[in-house]
Structure formats: structure tokens, C-alpha cells
mmCIF file of C-alpha atoms in Angstrom:
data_model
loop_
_atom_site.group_PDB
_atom_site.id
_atom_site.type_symbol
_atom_site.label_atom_id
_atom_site.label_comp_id
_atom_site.label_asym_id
_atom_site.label_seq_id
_atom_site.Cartn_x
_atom_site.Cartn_y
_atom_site.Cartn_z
ATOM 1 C CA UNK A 1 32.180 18.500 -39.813
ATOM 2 C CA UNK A 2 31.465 15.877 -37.313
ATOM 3 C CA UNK A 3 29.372 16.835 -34.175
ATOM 4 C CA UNK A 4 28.469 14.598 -31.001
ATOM 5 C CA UNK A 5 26.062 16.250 -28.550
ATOM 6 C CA UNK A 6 24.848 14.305 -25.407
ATOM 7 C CA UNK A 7 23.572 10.848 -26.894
ATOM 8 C CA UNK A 8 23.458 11.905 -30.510
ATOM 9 C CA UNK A 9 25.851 12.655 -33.466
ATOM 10 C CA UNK A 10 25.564 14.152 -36.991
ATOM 11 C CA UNK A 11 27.894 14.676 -40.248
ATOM 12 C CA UNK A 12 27.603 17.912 -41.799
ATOM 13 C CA UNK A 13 29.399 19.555 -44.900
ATOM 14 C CA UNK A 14 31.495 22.200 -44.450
ATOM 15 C CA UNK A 15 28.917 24.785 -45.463
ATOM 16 C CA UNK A 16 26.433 23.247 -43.349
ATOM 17 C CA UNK A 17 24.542 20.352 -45.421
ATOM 18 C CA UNK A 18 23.333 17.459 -43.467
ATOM 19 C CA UNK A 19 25.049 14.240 -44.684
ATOM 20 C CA UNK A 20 24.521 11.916 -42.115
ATOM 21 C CA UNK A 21 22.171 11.861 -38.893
ATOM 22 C CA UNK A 22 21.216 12.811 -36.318
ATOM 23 C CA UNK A 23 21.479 9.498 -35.343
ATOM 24 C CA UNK A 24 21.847 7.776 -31.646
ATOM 25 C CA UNK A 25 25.846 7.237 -30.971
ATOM 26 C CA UNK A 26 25.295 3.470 -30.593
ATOM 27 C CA UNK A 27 24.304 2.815 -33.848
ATOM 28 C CA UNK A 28 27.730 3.608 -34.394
ATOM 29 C CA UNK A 29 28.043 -0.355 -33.329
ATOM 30 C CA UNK A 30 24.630 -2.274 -34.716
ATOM 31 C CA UNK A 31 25.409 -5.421 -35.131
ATOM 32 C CA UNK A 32 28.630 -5.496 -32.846
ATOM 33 C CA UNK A 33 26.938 -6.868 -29.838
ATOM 34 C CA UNK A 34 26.689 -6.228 -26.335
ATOM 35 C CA UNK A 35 26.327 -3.429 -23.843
ATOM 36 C CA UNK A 36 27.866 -0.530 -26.889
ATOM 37 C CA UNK A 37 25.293 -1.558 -29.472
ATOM 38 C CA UNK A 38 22.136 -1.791 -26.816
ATOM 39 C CA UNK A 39 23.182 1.040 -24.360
ATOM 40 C CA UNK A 40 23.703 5.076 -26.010
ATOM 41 C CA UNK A 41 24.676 6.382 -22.631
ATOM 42 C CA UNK A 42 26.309 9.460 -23.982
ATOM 43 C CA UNK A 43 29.464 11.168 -22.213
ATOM 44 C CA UNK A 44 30.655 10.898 -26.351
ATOM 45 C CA UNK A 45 34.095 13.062 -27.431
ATOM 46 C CA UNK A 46 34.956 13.160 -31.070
ATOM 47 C CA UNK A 47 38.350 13.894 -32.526
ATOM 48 C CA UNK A 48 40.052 13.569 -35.986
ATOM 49 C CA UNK A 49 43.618 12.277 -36.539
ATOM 50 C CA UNK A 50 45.154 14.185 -39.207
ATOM 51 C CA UNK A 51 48.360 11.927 -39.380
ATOM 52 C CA UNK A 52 46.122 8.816 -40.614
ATOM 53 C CA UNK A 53 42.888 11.138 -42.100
ATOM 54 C CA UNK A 54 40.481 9.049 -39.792
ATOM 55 C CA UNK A 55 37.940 9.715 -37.331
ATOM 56 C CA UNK A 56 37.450 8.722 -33.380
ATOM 57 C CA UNK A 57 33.687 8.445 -32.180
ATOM 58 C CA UNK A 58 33.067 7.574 -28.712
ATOM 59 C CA UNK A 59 31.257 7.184 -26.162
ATOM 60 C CA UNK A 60 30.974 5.199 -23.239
ATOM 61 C CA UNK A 61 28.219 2.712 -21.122
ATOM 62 C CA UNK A 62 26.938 3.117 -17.702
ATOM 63 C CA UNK A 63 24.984 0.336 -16.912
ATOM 64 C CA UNK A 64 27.331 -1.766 -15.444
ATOM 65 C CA UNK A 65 28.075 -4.274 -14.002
ATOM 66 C CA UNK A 66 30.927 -4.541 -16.763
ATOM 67 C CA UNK A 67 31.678 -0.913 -18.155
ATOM 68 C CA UNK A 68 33.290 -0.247 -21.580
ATOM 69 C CA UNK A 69 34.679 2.807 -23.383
ATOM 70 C CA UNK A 70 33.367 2.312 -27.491
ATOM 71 C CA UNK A 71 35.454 3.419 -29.763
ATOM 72 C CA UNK A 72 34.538 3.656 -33.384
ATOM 73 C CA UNK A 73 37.290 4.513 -35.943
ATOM 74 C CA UNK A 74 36.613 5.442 -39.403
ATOM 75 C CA UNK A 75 38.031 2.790 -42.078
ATOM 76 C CA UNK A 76 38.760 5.769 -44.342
ATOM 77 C CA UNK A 77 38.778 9.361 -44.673
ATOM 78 C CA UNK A 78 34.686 10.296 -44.896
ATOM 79 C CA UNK A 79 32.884 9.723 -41.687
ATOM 80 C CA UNK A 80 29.577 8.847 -43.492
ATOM 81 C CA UNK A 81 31.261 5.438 -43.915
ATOM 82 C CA UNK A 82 31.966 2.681 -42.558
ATOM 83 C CA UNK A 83 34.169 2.139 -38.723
ATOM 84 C CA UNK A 84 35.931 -0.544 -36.872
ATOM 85 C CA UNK A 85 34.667 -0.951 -33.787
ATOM 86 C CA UNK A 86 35.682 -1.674 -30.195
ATOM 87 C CA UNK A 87 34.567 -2.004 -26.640
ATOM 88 C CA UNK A 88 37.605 -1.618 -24.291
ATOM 89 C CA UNK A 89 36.885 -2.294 -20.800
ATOM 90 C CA UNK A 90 37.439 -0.573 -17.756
ATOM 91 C CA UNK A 91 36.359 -3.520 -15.460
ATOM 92 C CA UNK A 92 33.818 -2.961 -12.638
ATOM 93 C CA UNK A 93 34.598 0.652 -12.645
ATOM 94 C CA UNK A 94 32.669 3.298 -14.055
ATOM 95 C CA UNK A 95 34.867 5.554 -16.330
ATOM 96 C CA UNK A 96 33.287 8.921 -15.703
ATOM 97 C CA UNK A 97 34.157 11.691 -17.623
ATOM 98 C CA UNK A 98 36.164 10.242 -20.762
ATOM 99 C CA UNK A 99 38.452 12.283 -22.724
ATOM 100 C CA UNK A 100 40.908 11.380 -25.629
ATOM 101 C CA UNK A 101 44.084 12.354 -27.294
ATOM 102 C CA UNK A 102 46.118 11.571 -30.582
ATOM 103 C CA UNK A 103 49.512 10.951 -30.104
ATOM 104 C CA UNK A 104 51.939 9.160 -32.574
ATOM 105 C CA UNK A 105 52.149 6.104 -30.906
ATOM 106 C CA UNK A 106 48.311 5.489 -29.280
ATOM 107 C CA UNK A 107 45.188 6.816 -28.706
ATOM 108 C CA UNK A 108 45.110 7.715 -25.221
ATOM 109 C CA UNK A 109 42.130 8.160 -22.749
ATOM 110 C CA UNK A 110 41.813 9.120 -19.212
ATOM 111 C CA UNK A 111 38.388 8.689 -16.813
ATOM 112 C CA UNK A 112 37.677 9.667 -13.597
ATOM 113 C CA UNK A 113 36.543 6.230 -12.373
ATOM 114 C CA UNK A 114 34.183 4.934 -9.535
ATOM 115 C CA UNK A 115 34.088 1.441 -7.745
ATOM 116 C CA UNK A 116 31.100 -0.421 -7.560
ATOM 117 C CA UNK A 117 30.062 0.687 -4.335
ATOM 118 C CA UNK A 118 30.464 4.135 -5.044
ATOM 119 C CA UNK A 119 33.746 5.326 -4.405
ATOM 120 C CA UNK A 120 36.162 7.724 -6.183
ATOM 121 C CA UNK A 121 38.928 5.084 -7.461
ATOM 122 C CA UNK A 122 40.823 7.278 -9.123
ATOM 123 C CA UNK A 123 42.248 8.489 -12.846
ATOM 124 C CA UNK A 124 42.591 5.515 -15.352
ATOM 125 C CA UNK A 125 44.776 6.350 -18.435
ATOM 126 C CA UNK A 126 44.041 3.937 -21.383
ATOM 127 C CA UNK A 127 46.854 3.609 -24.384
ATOM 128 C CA UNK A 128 45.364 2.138 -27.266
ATOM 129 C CA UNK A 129 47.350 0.661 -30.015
ATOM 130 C CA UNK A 130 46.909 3.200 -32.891
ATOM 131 C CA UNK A 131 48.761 1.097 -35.520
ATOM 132 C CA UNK A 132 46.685 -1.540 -35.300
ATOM 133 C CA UNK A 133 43.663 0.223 -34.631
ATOM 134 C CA UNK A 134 43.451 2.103 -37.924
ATOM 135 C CA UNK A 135 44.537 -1.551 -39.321
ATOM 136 C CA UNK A 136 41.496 -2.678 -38.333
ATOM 137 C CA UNK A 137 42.970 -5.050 -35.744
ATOM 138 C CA UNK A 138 39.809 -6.335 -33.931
ATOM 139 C CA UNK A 139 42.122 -6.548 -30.542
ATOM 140 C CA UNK A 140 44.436 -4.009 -30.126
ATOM 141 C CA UNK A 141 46.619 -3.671 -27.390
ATOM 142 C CA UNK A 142 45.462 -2.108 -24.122
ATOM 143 C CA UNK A 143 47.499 -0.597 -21.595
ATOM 144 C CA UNK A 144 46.345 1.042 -18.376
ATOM 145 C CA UNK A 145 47.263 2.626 -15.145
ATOM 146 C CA UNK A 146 44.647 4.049 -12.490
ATOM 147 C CA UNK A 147 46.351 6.524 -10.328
ATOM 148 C CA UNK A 148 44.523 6.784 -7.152
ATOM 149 C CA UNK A 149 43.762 9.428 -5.158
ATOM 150 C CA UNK A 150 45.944 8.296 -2.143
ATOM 151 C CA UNK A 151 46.656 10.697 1.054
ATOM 152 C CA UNK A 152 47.200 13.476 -1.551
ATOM 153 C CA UNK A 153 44.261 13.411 -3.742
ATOM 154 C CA UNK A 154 44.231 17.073 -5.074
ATOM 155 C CA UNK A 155 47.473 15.506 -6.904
ATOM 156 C CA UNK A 156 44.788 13.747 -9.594
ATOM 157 C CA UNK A 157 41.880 16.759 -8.343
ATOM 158 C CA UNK A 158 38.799 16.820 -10.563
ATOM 159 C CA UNK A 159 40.576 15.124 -13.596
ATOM 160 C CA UNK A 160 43.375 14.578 -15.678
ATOM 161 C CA UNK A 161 43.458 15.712 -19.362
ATOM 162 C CA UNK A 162 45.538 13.537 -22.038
ATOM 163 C CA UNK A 163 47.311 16.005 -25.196
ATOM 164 C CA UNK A 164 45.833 16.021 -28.100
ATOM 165 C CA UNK A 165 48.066 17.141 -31.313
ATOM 166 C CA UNK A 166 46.981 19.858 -32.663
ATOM 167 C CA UNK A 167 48.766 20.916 -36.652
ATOM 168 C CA UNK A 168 50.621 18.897 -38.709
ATOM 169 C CA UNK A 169 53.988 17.499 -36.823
ATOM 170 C CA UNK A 170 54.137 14.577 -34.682
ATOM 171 C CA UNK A 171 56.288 14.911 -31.482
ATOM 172 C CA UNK A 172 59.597 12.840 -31.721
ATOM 173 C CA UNK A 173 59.257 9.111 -31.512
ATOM 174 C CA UNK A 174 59.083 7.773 -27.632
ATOM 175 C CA UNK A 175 57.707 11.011 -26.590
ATOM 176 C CA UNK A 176 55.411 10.480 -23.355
ATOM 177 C CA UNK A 177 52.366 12.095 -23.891
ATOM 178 C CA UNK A 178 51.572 14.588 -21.232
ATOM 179 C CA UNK A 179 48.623 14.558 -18.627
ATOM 180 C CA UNK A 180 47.507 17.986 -17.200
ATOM 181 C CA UNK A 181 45.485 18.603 -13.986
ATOM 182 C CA UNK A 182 44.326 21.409 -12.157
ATOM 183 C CA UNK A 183 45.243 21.620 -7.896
ATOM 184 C CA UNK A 184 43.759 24.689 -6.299
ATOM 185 C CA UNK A 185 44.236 25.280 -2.609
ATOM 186 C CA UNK A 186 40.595 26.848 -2.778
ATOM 187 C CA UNK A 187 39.583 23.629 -4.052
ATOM 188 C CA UNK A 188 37.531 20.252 -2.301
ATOM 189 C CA UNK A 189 40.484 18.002 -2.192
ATOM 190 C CA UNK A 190 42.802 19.826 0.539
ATOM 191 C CA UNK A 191 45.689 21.333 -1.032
ATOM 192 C CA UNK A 192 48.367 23.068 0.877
ATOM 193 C CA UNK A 193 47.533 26.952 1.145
ATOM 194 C CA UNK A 194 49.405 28.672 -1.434
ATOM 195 C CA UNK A 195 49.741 25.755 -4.400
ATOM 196 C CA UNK A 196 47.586 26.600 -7.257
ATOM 197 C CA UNK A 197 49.364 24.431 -10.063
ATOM 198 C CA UNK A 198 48.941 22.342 -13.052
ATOM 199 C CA UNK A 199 49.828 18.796 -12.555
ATOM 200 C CA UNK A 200 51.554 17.221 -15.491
ATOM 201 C CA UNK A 201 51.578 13.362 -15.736
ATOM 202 C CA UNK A 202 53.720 11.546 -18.311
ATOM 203 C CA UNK A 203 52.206 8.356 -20.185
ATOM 204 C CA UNK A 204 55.072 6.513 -21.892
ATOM 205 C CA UNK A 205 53.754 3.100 -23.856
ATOM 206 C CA UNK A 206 55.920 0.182 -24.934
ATOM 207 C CA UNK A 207 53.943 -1.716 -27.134
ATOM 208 C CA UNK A 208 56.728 -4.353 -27.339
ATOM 209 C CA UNK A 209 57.209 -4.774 -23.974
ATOM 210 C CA UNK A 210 54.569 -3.646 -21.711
ATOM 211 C CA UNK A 211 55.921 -3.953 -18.716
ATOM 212 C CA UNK A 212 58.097 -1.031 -19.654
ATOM 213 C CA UNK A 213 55.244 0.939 -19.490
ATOM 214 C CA UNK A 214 55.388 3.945 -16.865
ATOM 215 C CA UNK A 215 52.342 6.677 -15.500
ATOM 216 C CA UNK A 216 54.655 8.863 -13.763
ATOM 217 C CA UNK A 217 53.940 11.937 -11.770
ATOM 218 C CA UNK A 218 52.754 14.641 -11.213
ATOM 219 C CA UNK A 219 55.692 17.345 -12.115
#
């Protein structure tokens, strides 16, 4: 059992024996370098892929001017081990509010970004090369939209949400994976009277050509 709380994570058996920690997230990446081995600036989400028996630590860094999203990846099944290591970055916007999903094809984020002065930008939606990630490739392939707010912003609202599979069956090869948001009329970001919704968003990656890639939405 792997838990992450605030700025701090810990490995536990299953009937409750410390194994590892508690330990500050960024030591997750001593010796990696920069701003997600000397900042533990919390925001951290942890989820296991049960298709490849690995685990995803993350967590994120928010003192700029350069922001990242660290991801740590188990190299094998126990999460007492040893991870690769990443810092994938979201430019000179802060990626508030990062959540994750396993998919079949990527490891997918979203964040609820700020520019530098301040700002709402808008909803950037990371796909991360899983293949090569749990290969250990030390640069996987990125690919990103940011879907900003616009003259309709309670289309993106408070957040968007990437799937996460849950049991043991992948979805059919070139399946989008799904983005879900919440628009209430009652809500800060002016939505007509009377459309309470979800807001689905579909995130379909081509690894071999990225320009194929598509963020379309909402539905």
C-alpha cells in the first residue's frame, strides 16, 4: 500500500507494516537534479498500473520560473525500489491541481494552469509515452494541448479529470481517453440557466505522428 499525503509518502504492507518512509516526495529524485530533487512542493497523486505491475509517484514544483510535473515510475513491481525519473515541463505556467490516468497507450495528466502574471490559462492535458516510460526511456514523448477558457469558460469550469482504468481490461486500441468536467449554472463561470452537465473531452495520441493528435470537445 502506497500512500502520498501533502509533501510526504510512505510504503506500507498490506496489514499495515511500515516498509518504507515517511519520507519527503522529492527524495523520490536525489541525485536527478534540478527544481524536482531541491523543491517537495506537494500537490502529489499516486496510482498503480496493473497492465505493467508498476507504480506512478508524483508530484509537482511551484517555484517557478520554469514549472515541472515529476514523475517517478517504479522499475519493477515493489515500490520500496528503485524508479525512473522525469521532470516534464509545463513551461512558464503553473500546473495547479495535477491529476493522472492509465490508459493503454499513455499516461495522461491534466492541470489547471496559471500564467506568470497570474492569470487562469486554462486546462493542459499531458500524454506521456507509457511504452517507453516503463522502458526506462529517459525522454519520452510529450504531447500537450491547453484548452483555454475562451468566451465560454464554464466549458473547462473548475477542472478537467483524465480516466483512469480501473480492473483488468484495457479499452480497445486507439481508444481516446475521456476528460470529464463539471458546468453548473449555479456555478462562478456563467453558465446558461438550466445546464448542469458533465463535460466530456476526448484525448486521442499518435505517438507516430503527432500532429495527428486531437483534444476535442466538450460533448
Amino acid at each position: 500500500y502506497v500512500q502520498m499525503v501533502n509533501t510526504r509518502y510512505a510504503v506500507y504492507s498490506k496489514t499495515g507494516t511500515l516498509l518504507l518512509g515517511q519520507a519527503n516526495i522529492n527524495t523520490l529524485w536525489s541525485g536527478f537534479g534540478g527544481p524536482c530533487q531541491t523543491e517537495n512542493a506537494g500537490d502529489p497523486v499516486v496510482l498503480y498500473d496493473q497492465f505493467a505491475d508498476r507504480w506512478l509517484l508524483t508530484q509537482f514544483t511551484s517555484a517557478g520560473p520554469t514549472y515541472y510535473n515529476c514523475v517517478a515510475l517504479s522499475t519493477g513491481p515493489d515500490p520500496t525500489g528503485t524508479y525512473y525519473r522525469w521532470a516534464f515541463t509545463t513551461g512558464t505556467n503553473f500546473p495547479d491541481y495535477p491529476k493522472y490516468g492509465i490508459w493503454g497507450d499513455a499516461y495522461y495528466i491534466s492541470t489547471r494552469e496559471f500564467s506568470p502574471t497570474g492569470p487562469f490559462a486554462g486546462i493542459g492535458a499531458y500524454a506521456l509515452n507509457r511504452t517507453q516510460m516503463i522502458a526506462g526511456n529517459p525522454t519520452p514523448q510529450v504531447i500537450s494541448f491547453l484548452a483555454a477558457p475562451g468566451s465560454t469558460p464554464y466549458r473547462v469550469g473548475d477542472g478537467l479529470l483524465p480516466a483512469d482504468i480501473d480492473g483488468s481490461t484495457l479499452p480497445p486500441a486507439g481508444t481516446p481517453n475521456f476528460y470529464v468536467g463539471s458546468q453548473d449554472d449555479g456555478g462562478p463561470y456563467g453558465a446558461p440557466l438550466g445546464s448542469d452537465a458533465l463535460n466530456i473531452w476526448k484525448f486521442h495520441v499518435d505517438f507516430i505522428t503527432p500532429a495527428n493528435s486531437t483534444f476535442t470537445g466538450p460533448t
